Coordinates of C-alpha atoms and ligand atoms in Angstrom, one line a residue:
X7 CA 106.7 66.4 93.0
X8 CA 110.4 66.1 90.8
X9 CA 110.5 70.4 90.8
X10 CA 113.3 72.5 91.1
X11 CA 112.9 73.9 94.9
X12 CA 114.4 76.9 97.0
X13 CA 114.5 77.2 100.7
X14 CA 113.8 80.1 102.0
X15 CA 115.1 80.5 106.3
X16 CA 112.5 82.9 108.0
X17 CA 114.5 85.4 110.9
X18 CA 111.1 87.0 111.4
X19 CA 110.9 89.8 108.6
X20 CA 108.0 91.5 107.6
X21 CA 109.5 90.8 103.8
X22 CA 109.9 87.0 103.9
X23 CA 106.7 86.3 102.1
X24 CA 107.5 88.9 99.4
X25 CA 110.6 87.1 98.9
X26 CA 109.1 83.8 98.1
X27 CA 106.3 85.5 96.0
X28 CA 108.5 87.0 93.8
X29 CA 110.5 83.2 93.3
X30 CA 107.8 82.1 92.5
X31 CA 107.0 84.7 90.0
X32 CA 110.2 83.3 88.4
X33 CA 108.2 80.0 88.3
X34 CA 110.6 78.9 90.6
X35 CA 109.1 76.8 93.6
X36 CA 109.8 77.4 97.0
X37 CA 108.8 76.9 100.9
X38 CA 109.4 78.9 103.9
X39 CA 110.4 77.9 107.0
X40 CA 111.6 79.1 110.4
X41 CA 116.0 79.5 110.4
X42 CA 115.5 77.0 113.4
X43 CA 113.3 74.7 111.9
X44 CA 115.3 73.4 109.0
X45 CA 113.7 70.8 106.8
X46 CA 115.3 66.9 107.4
X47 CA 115.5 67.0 103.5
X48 CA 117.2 70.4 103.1
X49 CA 119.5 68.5 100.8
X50 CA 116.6 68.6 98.1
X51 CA 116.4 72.0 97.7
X52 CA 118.3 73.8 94.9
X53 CA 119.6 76.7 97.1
X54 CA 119.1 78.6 99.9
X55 CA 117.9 82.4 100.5
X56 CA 118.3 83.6 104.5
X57 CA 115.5 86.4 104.6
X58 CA 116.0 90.0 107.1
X59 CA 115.2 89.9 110.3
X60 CA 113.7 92.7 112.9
X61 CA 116.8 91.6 115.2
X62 CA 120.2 92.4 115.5
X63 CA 123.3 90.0 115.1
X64 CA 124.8 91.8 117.7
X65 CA 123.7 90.8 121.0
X66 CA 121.5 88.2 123.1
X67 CA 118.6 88.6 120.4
X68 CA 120.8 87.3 117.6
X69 CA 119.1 84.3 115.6
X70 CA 121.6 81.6 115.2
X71 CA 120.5 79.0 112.1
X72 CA 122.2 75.5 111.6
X73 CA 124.0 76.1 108.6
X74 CA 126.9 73.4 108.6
X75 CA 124.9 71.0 105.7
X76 CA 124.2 74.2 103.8
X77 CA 127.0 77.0 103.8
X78 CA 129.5 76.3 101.2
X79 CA 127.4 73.7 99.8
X80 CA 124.5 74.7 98.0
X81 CA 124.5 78.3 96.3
X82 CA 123.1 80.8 99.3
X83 CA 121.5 84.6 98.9
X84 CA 121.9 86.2 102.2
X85 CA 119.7 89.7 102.5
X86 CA 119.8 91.9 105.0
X87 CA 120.4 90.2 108.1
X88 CA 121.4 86.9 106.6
X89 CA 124.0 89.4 104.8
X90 CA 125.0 90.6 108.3
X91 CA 124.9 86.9 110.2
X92 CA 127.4 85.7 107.3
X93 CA 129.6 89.3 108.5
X94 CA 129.6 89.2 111.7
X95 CA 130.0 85.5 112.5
X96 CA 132.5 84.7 109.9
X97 CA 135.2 87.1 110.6
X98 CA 133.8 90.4 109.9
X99 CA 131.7 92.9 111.9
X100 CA 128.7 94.6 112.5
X101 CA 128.3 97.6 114.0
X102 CA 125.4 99.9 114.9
X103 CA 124.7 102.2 112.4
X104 CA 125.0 105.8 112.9
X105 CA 121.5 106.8 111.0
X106 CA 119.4 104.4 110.8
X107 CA 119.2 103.5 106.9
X108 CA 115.7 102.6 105.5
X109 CA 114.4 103.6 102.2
X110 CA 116.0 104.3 99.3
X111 CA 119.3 103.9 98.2
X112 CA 121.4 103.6 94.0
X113 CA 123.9 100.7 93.4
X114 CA 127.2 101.4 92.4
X115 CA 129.1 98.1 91.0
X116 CA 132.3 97.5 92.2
X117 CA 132.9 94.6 89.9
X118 CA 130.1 95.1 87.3
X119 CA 131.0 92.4 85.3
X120 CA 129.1 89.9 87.8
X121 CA 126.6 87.7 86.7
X122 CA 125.2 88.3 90.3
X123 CA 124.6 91.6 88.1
X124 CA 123.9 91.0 84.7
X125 CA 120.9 93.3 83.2
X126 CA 121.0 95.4 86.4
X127 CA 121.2 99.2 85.4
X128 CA 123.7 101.4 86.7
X129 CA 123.1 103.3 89.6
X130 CA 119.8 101.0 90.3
X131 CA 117.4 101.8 92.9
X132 CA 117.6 99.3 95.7
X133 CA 115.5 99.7 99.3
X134 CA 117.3 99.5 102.6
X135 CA 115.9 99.3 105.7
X136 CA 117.9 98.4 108.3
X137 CA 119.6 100.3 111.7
X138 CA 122.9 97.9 112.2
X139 CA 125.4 97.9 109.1
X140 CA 128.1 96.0 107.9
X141 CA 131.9 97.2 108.8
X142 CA 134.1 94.7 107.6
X143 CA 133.7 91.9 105.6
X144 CA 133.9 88.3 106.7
X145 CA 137.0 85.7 105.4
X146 CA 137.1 85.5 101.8
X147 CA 134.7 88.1 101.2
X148 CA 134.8 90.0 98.0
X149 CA 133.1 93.5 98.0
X150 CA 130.4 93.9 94.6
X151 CA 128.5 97.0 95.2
X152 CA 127.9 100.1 97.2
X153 CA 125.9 102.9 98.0
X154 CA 126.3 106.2 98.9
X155 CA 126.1 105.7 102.6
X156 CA 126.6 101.9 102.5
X157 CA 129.5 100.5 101.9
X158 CA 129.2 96.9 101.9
X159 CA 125.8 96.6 100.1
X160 CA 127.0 93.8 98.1
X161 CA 129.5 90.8 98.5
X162 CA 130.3 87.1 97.8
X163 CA 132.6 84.9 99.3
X164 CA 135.4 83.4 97.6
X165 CA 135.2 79.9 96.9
X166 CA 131.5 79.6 97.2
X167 CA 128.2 80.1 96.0
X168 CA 127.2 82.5 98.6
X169 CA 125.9 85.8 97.7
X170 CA 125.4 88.9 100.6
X171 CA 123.3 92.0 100.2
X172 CA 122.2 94.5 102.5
X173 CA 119.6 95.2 101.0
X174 CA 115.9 94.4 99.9
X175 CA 115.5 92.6 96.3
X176 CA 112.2 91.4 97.1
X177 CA 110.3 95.0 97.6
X178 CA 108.9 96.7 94.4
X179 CA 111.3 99.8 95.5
X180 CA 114.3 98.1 94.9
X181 CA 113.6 97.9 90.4
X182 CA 115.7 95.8 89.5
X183 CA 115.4 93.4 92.8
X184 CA 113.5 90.3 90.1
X185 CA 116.5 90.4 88.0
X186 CA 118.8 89.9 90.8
X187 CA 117.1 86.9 92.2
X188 CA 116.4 86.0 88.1
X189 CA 120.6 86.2 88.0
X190 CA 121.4 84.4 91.4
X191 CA 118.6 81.7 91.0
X192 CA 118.7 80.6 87.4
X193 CA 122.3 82.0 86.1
X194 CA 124.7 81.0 89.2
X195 CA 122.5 78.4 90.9
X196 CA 121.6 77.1 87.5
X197 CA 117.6 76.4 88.8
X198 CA 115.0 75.3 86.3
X199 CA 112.3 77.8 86.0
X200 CA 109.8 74.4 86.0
X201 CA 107.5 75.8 88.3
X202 CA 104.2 76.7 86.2
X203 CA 100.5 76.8 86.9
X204 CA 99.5 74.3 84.2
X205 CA 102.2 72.1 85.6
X206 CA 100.9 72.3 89.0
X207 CA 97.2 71.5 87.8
X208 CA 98.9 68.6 86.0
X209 CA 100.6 67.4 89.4
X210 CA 97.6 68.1 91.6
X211 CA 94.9 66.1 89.8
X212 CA 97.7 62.9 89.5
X213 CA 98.3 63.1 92.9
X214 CA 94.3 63.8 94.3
X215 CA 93.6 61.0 92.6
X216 CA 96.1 58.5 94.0
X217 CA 95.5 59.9 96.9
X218 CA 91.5 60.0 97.2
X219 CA 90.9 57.2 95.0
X220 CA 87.0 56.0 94.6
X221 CA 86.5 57.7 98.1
X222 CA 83.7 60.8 98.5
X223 CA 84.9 64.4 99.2
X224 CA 82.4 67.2 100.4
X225 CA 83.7 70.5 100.3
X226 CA 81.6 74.1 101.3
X227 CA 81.6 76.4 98.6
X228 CA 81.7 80.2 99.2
X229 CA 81.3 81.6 96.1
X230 CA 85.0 83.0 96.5
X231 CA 88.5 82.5 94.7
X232 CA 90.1 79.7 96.9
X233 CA 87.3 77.6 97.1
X234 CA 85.9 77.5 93.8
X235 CA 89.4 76.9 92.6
X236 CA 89.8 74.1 95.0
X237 CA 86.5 72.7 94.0
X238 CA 87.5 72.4 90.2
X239 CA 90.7 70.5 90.7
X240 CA 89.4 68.3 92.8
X241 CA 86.2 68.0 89.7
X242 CA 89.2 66.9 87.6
X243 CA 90.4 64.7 89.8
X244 CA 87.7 62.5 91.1
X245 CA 84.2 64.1 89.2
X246 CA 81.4 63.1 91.0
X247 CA 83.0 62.0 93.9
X248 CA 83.1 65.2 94.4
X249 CA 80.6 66.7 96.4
X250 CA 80.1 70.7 96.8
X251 CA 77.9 72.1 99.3
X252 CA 76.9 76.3 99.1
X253 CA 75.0 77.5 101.9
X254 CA 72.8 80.5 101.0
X255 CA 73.1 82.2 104.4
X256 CA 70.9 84.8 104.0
X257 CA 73.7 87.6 104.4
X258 CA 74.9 87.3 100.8
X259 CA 75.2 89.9 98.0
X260 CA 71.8 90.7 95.9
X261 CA 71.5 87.6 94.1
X262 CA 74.4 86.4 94.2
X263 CA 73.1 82.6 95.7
X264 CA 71.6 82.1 92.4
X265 CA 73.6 83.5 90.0
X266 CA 76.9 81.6 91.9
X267 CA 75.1 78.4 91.8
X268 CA 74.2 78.6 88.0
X269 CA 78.1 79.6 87.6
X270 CA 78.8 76.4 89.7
X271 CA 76.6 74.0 87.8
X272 CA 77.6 75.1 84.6
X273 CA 81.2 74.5 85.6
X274 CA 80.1 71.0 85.9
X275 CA 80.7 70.8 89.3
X276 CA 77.9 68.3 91.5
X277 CA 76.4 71.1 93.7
X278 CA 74.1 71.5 96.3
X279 CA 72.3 75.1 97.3
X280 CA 71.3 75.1 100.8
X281 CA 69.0 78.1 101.4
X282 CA 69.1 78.6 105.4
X283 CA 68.3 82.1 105.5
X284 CA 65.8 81.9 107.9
X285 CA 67.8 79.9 110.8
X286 CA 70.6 82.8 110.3
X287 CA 68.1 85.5 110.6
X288 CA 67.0 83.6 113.3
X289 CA 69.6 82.9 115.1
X290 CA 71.3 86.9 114.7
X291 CA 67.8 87.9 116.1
X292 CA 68.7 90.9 118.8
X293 CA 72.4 90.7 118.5
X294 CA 74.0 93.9 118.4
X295 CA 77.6 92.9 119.1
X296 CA 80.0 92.1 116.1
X297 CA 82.1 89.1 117.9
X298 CA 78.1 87.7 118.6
X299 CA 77.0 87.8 115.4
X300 CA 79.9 86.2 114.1
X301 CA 80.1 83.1 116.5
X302 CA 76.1 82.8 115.6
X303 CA 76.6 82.6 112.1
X304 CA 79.4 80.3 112.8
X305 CA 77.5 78.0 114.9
X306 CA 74.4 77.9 112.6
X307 CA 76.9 77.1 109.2
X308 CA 78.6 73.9 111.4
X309 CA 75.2 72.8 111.9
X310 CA 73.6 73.0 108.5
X311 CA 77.2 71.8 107.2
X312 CA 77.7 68.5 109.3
X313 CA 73.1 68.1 108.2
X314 CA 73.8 68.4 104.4
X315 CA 77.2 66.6 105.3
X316 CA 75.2 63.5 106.6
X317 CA 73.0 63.6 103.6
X318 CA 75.9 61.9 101.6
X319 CA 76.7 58.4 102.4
X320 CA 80.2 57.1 103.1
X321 CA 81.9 60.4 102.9
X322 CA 85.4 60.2 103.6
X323 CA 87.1 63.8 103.1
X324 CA 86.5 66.8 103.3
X325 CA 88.0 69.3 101.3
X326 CA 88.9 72.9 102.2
X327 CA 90.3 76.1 99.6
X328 CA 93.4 76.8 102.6
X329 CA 96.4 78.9 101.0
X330 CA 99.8 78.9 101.5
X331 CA 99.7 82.4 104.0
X332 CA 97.2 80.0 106.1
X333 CA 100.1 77.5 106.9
X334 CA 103.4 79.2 106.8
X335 CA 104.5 79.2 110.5
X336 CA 105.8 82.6 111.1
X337 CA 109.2 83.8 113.3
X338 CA 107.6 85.7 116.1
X339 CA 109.3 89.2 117.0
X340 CA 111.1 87.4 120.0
X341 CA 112.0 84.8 117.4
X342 CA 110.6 81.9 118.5
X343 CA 108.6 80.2 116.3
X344 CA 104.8 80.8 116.2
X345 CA 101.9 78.4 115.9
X346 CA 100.0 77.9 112.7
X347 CA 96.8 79.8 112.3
X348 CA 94.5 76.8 111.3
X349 CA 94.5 73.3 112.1
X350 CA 92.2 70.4 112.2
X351 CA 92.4 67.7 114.7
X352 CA 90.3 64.6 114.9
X353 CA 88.8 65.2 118.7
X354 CA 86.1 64.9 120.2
X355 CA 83.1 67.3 120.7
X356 CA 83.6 68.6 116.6
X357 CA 80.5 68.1 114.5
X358 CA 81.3 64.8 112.8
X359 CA 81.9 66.1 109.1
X360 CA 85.2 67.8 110.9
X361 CA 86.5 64.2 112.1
X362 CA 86.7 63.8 108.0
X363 CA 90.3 63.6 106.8
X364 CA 91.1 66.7 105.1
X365 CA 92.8 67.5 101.6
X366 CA 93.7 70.7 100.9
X367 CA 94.9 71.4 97.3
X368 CA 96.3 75.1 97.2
X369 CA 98.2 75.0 100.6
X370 CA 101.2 75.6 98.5
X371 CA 99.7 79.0 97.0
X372 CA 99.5 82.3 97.0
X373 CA 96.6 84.0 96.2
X374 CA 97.9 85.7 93.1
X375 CA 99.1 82.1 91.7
X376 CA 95.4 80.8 93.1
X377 CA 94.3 83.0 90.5
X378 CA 96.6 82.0 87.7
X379 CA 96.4 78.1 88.3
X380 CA 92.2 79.3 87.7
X381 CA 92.5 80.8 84.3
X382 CA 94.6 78.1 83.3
X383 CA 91.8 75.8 84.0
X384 CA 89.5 78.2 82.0
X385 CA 87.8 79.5 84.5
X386 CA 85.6 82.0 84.2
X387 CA 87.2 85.8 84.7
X388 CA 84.9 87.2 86.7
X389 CA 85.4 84.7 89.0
X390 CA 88.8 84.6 89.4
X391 CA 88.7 89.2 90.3
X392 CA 86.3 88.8 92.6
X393 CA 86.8 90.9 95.6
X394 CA 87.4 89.2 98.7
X395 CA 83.8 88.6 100.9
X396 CA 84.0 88.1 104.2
X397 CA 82.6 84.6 105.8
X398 CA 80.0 86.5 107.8
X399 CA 78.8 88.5 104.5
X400 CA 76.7 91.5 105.1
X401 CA 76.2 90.6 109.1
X402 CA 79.2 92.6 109.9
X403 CA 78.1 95.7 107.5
X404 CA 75.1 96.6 109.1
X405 CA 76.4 98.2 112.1
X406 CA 73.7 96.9 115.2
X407 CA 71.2 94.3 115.2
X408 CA 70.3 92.7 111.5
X409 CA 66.5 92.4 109.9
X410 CA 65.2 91.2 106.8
X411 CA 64.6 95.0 106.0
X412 CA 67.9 95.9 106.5
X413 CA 69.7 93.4 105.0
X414 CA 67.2 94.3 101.8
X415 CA 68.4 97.9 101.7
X416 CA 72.1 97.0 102.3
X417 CA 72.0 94.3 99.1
X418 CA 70.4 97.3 96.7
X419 CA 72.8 99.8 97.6
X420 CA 75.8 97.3 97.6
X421 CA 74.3 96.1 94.0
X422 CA 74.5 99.9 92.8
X423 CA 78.1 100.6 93.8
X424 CA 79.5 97.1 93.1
X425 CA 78.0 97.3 89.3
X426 CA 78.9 101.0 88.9
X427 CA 82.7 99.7 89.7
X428 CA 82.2 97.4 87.2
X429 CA 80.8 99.9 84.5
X430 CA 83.2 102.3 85.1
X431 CA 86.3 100.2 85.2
X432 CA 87.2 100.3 88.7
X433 CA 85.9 96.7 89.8
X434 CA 89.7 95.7 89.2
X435 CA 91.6 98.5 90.4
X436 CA 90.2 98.1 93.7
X437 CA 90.9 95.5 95.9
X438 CA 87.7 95.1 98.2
X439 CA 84.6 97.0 98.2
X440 CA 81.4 97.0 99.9
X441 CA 78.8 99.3 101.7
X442 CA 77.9 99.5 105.4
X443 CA 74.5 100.3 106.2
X444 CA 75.2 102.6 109.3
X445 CA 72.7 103.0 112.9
X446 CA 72.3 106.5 112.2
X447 CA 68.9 108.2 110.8
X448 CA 68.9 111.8 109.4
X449 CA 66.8 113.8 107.7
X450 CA 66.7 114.8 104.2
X451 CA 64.3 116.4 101.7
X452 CA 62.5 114.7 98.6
X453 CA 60.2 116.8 96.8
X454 CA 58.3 118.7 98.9
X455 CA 58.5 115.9 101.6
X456 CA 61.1 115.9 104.7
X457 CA 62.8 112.8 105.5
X458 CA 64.3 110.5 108.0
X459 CA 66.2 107.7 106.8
X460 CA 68.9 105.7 106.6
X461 CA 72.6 106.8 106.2
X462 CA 74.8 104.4 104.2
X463 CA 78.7 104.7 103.7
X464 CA 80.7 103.0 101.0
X465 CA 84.1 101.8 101.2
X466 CA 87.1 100.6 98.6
X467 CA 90.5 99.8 99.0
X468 CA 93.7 99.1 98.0
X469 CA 95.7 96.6 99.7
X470 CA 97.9 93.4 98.9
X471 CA 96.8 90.9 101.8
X472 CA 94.0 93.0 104.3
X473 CA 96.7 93.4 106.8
X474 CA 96.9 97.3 105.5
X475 CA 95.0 99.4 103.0
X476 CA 94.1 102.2 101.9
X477 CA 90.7 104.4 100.4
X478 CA 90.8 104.4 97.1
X479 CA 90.5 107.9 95.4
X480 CA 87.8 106.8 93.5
X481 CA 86.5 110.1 90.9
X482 CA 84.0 112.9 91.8
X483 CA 82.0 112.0 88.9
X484 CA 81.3 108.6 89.7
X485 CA 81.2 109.2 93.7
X486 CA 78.3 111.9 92.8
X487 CA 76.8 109.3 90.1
X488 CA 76.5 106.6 92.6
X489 CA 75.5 108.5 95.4
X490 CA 72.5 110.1 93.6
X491 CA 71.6 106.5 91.7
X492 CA 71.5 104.8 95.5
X493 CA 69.5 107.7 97.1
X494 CA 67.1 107.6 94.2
X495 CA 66.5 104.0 93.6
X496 CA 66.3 102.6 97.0
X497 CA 64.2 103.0 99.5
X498 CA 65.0 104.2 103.5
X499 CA 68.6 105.5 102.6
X500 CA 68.9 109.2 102.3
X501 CA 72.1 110.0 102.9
X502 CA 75.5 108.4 101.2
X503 CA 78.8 109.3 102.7
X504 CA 82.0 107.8 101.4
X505 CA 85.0 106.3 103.6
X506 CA 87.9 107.8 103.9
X507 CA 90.1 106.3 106.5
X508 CA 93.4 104.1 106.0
X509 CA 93.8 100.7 107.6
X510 CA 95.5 101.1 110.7
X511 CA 94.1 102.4 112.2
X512 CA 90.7 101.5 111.3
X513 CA 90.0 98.7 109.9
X514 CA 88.3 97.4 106.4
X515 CA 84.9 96.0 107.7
X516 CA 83.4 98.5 110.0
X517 CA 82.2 95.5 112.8
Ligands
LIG28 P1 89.4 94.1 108.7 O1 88.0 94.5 108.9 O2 89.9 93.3 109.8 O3 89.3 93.0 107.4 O4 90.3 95.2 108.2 C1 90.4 92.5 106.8 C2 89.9 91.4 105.8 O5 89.3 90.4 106.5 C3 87.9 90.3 106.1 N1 87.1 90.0 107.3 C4 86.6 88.8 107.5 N2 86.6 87.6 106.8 N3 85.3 86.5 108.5 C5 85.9 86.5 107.3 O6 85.9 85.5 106.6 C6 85.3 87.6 109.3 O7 84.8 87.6 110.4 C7 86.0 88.8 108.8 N4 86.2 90.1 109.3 C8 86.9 90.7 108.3 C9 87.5 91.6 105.5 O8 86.4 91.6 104.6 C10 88.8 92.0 104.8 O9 89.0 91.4 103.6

């Protein structure tokens, strides 16, 4: 790949991947990694951003990056405590601060004819959050902007391409924080904006097919974003060779095996539906506990996934829908470098179709550019918005041991909120919704007839990633509409109530 590319040093900041989404927003590609870990090649990167960092320059807890091939050589954006490393190692200082400054904070320019600030409004709103602060600047360094209660927001040193601030371009407080990076990246370090999705469709299907050649692929489909995505890039690049694999496992959404598998066949794509409903229900039989259910429907999806795997002769990869969060390796709060979440090793005691080699076309993504690399392909919408599912579907909704029954009444009254989102316009304001079907009977009058039935509870939420959310205030109107549709039309529930708790400290799913 010939792009323009940024590298982006990790100190450990809950921001970091903000800061590469919104580069790449720019169309601008780039890669994280740790301060300590510094790619061999870090002389084909275009320029360098140093991210914040929970620690403290001052002190044993200071994070010290190798920058001898990079300072003073390649335009650098220093934020936060990059700002505060280039201070307080480079012949200023850093002191603690007296308050500690976090939230928000208005620029004033003390040399507003930068280009660092070109199209930035006066007085801009910019987000702080840090406790040490900047005292005096390091050698050569040229004081740009304040704030109120910050002095040294904003510098550059003389001579060089290096840019300081203190504080946070990346969040969606600071307003004009795009444009900054837009002025530093593309007006002083002169990057190409190359960096598109139709470019990376372009690159992906060249390179899967050098690199798979006449060879098989299998790949499971889940009937979500990343994998459907996956599965149609790969469709361009090697067609039949392709094969895709959907397990029905019996904890889906009302009909959603079928209609997903039409959607899939009409893309094209060579598919096979694998209804195994039964040996999920099966094997969840009696289990109560959430971490059980899950590890049983683990098991039985290896095992009807290395069967159907078999079933195709001379298979040589197998592909998977991992994104870019998957694989970043993260700065630990102790700054050590943590392990990556997934990886697959060839040893023994996997089920063979793991001992595949593995291709994995979006592990340079985010799920937002997952999305538009999709609808550049044409790819159906609805699709694309779907809310995220979870792997163990409907098992970890119904709260206690799982029945045919149950799972029956969970998938109508799921159906009843999920296509009233969609009717009223919600479906895309929210970022996952679902219902739970709760262990809890109470009673209720219909007609002249006492009751004792089921209680369900719906949830929605707004989030960005599932690490936090929040309930949705979704309106009266439609609350009351649903509730009365799902109490009418199906059977055993009686009762709807309607979640109202942030994530932490409870969680989406309720298992
Ligand atoms: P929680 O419940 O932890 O959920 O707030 C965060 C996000 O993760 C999804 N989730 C799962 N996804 N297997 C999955 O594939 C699981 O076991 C699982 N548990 C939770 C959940 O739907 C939400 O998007």
């Amino acid at each position: 790949m010939q792009h323009n590319k940024i590298l982006i040093l990790d100190f450990g900041s809950q921001y970091t991947q903000l800061i590469a989404r919104r580069v790449r927003e720019l169309n601008i590609y780039c890669e994280i990694h740790p301060y300590n870990k510094i790619p061999a090649d870090s002389e084909s990167f275009k320029a360098v951003i140093l991210s914040g960092s929970p620690n403290s320059v001052r002190g044993e807890s200071a994070l010290h990056p190798e920058l001898d091939n990079i300072r003073g050589k390649k335009p650098m954006l220093a934020v936060c405590y990059g700002a505060q490393y280039l201070a307080h190692f480079s012949g200023g200082e850093v002191a603690e601060s007296n308050s500690r400054e976090y939230g928000r904070a208005n620029l004033s320019f003390v040399k507003s004819d930068e280009v660092f600030f070109e199209n930035i409004h006066k007085g801009s709103q910019v987000w702080m959050s840090h406790s040490d602060t900047i005292k005096q600047l390091p050698t050569n360094g040229v004081l740009l902007a304040s704030t109120s209660d910050v002095e040294n927001a904003a510098f550059k040193i003389e001579g060089e391409l290096t840019y300081a601030i203190q504080f946070h371009p990346e969040v969606y407080h600071s307003t004009d924080g795009a444009q900054l990076l837009k002025n530093f990246l593309v007006k002083i370090a002169e990057v190409e904006q190359d960096w598109t999705p139709q470019s990376f469709v372009e690159e992906t299907v060249d390179y899967l097919k050098t690199k798979i050649g006449n060879d098989k692929v299998v790949l499971g489909l889940s009937g979500g974003v990343d994998s459907s995505v996956a599965a149609m890039l790969l469709h361009k690049a090697i067609g039949k060779n392709l094969y895709c694999i959907f397990v029905n496992n019996g904890l889906l959404r009302k009909n959603e095996f079928e209609d997903v598998l039409t959607q899939y066949e009409g893309m094209g794509l060579n598919v096979k539906g694998v209804d195994a409903s039964a040996r999920f229900l099966d094997a969840l039989k009696g289990l109560s506990d959430p971490e059980l259910k899950r590890k049983a429907i683990g098991r039985v999806f290896i095992e009807v996934f290395d069967d159907e795997a078999h079933e195709i002769k001379e298979v040589k990869w197998l592909a998977q829908g991992t994104i870019y969060p998957d694989v970043i390796e993260s700065v630990s709060a102790t700054g050590g470098p943590s392990a990556t979440i997934k990886s697959h090793h060839n040893v023994g005691g996997l089920p063979d179709f793991m001992k595949l080699k593995v291709v994995e076309p979006l592990k340079a993504l985010f799920k937002d550019e997952v999305r538009r690399v999709g609808a550049s392909m044409n790819m159906d919408k609805q699709l694309l918005g779907r809310h995220p599912f979870p792997g163990p579907g409907l098992a970890i909704r119904i709260l206690g041991d799982i029945t045919a029954e149950k799972v029956r009444i969970l998938q109508e009254v799921d159906a009843v909120f999920i296509n009233n989102l969609r009717s009223w316009n919600l479906y895309d304001k929210v970022w996952q919704a679902g219902a739970m079907l709760l262990p809890v009977n109470s009673v209720g009058v219909m007609g002249d007839e006492r009751t004792y039935e089921k209680c369900v509870a719906l949830r929605a939420v707004e989030s960005t990633d599932g690490m936090t959310a929040d309930w949705v205030n979704l309106p009266y109107e439609f609350l009351q509409k649903t509730s009365n549709e799902i109490i009418n039309k199906v059977k055993g529930v009686n009762r709807v109530v309607y979640d109202i708790s942030s994530k932490p400290p409870a969680t989406i799913e309720w298992e």
